GROMACS .gro file of C-alpha atoms in nm:
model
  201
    1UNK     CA    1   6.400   8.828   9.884
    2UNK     CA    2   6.743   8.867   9.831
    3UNK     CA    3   6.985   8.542   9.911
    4UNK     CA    4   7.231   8.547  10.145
    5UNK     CA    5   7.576   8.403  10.095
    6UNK     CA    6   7.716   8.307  10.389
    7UNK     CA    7   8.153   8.289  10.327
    8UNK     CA    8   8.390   8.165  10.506
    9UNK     CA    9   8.725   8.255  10.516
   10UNK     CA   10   9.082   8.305  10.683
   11UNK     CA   11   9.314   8.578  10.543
   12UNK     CA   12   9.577   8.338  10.549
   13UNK     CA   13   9.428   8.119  10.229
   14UNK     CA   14   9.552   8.323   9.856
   15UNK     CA   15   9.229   8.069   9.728
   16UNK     CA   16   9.038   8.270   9.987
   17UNK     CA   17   9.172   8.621   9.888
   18UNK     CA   18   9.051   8.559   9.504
   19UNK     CA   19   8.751   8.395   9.628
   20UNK     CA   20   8.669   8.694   9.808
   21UNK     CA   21   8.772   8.987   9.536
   22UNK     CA   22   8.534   8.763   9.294
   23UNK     CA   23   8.235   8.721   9.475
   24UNK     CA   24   8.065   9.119   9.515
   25UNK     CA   25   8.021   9.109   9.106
   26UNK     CA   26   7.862   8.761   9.155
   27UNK     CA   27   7.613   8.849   9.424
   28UNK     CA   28   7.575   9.160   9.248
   29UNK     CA   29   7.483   8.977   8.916
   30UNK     CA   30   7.191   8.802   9.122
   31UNK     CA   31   7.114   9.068   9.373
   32UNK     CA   32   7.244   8.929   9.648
   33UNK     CA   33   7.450   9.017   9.983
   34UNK     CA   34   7.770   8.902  10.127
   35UNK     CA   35   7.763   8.811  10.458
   36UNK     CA   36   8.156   8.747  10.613
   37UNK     CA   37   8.204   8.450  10.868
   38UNK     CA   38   8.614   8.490  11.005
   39UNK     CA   39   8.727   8.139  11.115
   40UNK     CA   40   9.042   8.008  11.187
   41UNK     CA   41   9.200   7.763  10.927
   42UNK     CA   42   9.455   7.596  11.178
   43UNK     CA   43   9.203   7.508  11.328
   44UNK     CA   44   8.940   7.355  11.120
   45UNK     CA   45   9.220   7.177  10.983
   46UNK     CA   46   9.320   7.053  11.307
   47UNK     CA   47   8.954   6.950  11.417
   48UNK     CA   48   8.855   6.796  11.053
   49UNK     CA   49   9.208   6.628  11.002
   50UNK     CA   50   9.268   6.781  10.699
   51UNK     CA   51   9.574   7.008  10.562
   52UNK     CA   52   9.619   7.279  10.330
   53UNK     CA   53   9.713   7.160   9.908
   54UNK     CA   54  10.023   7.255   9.951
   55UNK     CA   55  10.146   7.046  10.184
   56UNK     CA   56   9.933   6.765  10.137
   57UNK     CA   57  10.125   6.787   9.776
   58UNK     CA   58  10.444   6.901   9.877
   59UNK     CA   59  10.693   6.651   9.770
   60UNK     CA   60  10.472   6.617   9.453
   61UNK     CA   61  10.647   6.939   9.249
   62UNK     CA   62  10.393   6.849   8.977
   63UNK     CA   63  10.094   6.922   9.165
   64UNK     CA   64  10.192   7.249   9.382
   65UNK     CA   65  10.324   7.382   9.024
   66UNK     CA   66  10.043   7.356   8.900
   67UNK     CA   67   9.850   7.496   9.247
   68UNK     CA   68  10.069   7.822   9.180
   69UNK     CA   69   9.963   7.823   8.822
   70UNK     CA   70   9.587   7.789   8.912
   71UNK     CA   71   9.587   8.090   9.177
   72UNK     CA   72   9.804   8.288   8.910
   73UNK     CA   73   9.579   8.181   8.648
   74UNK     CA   74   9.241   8.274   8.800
   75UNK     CA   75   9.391   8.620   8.906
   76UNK     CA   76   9.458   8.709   8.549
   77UNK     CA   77   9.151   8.616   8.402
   78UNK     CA   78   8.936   8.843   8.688
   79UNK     CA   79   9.266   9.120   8.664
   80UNK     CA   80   9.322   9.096   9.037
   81UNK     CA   81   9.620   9.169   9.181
   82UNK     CA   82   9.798   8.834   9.319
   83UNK     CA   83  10.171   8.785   9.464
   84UNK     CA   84  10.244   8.481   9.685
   85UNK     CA   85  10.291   8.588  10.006
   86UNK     CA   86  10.685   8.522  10.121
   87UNK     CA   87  10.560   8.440  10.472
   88UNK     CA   88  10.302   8.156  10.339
   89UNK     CA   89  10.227   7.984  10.468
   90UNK     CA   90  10.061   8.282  10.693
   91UNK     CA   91   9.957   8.345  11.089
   92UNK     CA   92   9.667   8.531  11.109
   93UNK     CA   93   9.539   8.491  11.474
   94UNK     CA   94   9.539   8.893  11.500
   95UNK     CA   95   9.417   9.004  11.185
   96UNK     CA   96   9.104   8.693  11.205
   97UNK     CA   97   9.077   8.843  11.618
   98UNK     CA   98   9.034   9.168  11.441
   99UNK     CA   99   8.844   9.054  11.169
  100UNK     CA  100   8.533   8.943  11.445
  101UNK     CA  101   8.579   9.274  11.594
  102UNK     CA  102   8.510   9.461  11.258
  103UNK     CA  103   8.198   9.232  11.169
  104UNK     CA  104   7.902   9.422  11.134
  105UNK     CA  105   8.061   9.753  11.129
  106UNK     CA  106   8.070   9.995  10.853
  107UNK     CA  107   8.451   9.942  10.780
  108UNK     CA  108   8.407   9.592  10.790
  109UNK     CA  109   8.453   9.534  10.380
  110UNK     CA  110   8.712   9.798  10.417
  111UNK     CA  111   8.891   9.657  10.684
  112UNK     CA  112   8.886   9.265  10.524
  113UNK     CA  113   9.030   9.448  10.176
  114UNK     CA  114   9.293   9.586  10.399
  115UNK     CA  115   9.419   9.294  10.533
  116UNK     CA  116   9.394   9.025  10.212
  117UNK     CA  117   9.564   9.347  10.024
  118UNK     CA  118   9.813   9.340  10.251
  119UNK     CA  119   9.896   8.966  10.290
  120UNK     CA  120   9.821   8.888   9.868
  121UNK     CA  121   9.942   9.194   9.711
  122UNK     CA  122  10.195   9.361   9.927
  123UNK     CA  123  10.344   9.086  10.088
  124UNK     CA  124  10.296   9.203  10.425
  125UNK     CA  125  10.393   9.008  10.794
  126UNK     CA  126  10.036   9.048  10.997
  127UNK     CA  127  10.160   8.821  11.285
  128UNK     CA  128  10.349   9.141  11.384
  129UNK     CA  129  10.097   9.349  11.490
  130UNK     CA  130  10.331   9.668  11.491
  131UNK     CA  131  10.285   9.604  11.109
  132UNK     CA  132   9.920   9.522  11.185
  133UNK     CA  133   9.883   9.899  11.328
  134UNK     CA  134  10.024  10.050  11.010
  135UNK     CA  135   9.840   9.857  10.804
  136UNK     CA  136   9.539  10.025  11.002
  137UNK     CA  137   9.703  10.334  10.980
  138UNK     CA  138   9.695  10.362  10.652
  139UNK     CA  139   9.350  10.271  10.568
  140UNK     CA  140   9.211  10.490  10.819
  141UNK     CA  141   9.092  10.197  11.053
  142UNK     CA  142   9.021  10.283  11.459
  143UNK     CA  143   9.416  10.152  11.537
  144UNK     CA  144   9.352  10.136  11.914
  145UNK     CA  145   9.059   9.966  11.913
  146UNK     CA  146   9.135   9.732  11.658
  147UNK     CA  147   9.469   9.630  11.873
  148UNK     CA  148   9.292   9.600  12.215
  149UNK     CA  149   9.028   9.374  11.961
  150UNK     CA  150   9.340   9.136  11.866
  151UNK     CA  151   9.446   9.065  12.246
  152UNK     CA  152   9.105   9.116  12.395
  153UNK     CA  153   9.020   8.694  12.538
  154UNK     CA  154   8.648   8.749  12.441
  155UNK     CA  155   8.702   8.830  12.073
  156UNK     CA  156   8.970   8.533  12.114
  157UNK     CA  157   8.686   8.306  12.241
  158UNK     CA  158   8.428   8.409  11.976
  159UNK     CA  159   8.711   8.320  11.729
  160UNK     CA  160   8.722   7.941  11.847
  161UNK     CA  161   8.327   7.975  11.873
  162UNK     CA  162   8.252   8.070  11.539
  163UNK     CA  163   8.544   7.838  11.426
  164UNK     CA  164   8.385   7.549  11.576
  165UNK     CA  165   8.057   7.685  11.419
  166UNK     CA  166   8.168   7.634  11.058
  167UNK     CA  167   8.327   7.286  11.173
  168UNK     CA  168   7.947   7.146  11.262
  169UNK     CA  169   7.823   7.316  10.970
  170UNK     CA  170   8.049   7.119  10.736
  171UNK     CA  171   8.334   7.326  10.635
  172UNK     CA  172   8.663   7.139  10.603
  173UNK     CA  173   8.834   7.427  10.422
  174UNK     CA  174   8.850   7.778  10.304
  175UNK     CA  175   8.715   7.950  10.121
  176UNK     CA  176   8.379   7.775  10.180
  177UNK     CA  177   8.032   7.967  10.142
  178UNK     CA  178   7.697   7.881  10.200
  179UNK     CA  179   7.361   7.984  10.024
  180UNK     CA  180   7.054   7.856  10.224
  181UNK     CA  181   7.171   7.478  10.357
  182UNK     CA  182   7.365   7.457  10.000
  183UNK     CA  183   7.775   7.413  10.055
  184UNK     CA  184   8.049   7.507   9.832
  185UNK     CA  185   8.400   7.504   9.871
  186UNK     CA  186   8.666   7.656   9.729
  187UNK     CA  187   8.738   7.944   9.457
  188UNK     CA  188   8.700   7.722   9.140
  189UNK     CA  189   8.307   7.672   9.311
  190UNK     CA  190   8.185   8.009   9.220
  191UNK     CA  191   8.054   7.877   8.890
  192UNK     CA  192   7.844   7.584   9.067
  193UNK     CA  193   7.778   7.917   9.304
  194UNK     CA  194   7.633   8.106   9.030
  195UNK     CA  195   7.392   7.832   8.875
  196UNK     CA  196   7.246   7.785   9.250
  197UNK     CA  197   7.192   8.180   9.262
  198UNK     CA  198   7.046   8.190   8.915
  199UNK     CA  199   6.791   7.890   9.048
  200UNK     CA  200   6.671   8.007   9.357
  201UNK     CA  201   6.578   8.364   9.167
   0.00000   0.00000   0.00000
């Protein structure tokens, strides 16, 4: 039976974004699937009392150099594109609203590539939703439905549901992803990832 690998993320995390654009070869590799979980890192933060690196570190310039260096460094070893956003740190309470909207759906992948692409490569402003729309535009995503998705209170509410989800189930942080009841957080995790995968085939 093919494993499942459950991951967790928030467009708003650039450890997320290569998480994500490293993990299809990996399940791949062991024949398994990727199944996407949106939750919102405010608020997992919020609820766990925990903050992001880089400003737990941020009057240490040692340490967020060397953060920078990391997310550059794994990007050029997998030859993804990476650019730190200039709106970082990010809001992404549309895109994640839209993000439950699209899960399950045939355009899901496509719409999740859209938006990290747009935030991690392009440098993009998704808490404006006119940009939002374009960004749907472009990829041939369903633009009206998507927007009525980002202000609709139920989607909102299965946000915080699914948020609070992940919070019971352990997850401090993003990117976090789950194979059976096994945790592991983080991009520089896929290789502790990839020895569970190889023992459960």
């Amino acid at each position: 039976m093919a494993q499942q690998i459950d991951f967790v993320y928030d467009f708003c995390s650039p450890n997320a974004y290569l998480a994500y654009k490293a993990l299809p070869a990996l399940a791949k590799k062991h024949g398994a699937y990727v199944h996407y979980v949106p939750a919102l890192l405010a608020t997992i933060f919020k609820v766990t009392n925990n903050q992001s690196p880089f400003q737990a570190f941020s009057e240490n310039r040692q340490k967020t150099a060397y953060l920078t260096h990391d997310l550059h460094r794994f990007a050029r070893a997998r030859k993804v594109s990476f650019h730190m956003s200039p709106h970082f740190p990010v809001d992404t309470k549309f895109a994640m609203r839209g993000a439950v909207f699209a899960s399950g759906k045939p355009w899901e992948a496509k719409y999740i590539d859209a938006i990290f692409d747009a935030i991690w490569v392009h440098g993009q402003k998704v808490d404006d939703l006119s940009v939002l729309s374009e960004i749907l535009r472009e990829n041939d995503l369903p633009v009206r439905k998507m927007r009525e998705a980002m202000t609709n209170v139920d989607i909102k509410q299965q946000l915080k549901d699914q948020t609070k989800a992940a919070v019971k189930k352990g997850v401090f942080g993003v990117p976090t992803m789950f194979v059976q009841n096994e945790m592991f957080f983080g991009k520089n995790s896929l290789g502790n990832l990839n020895l569970e995968l190889k023992r459960l085939a």
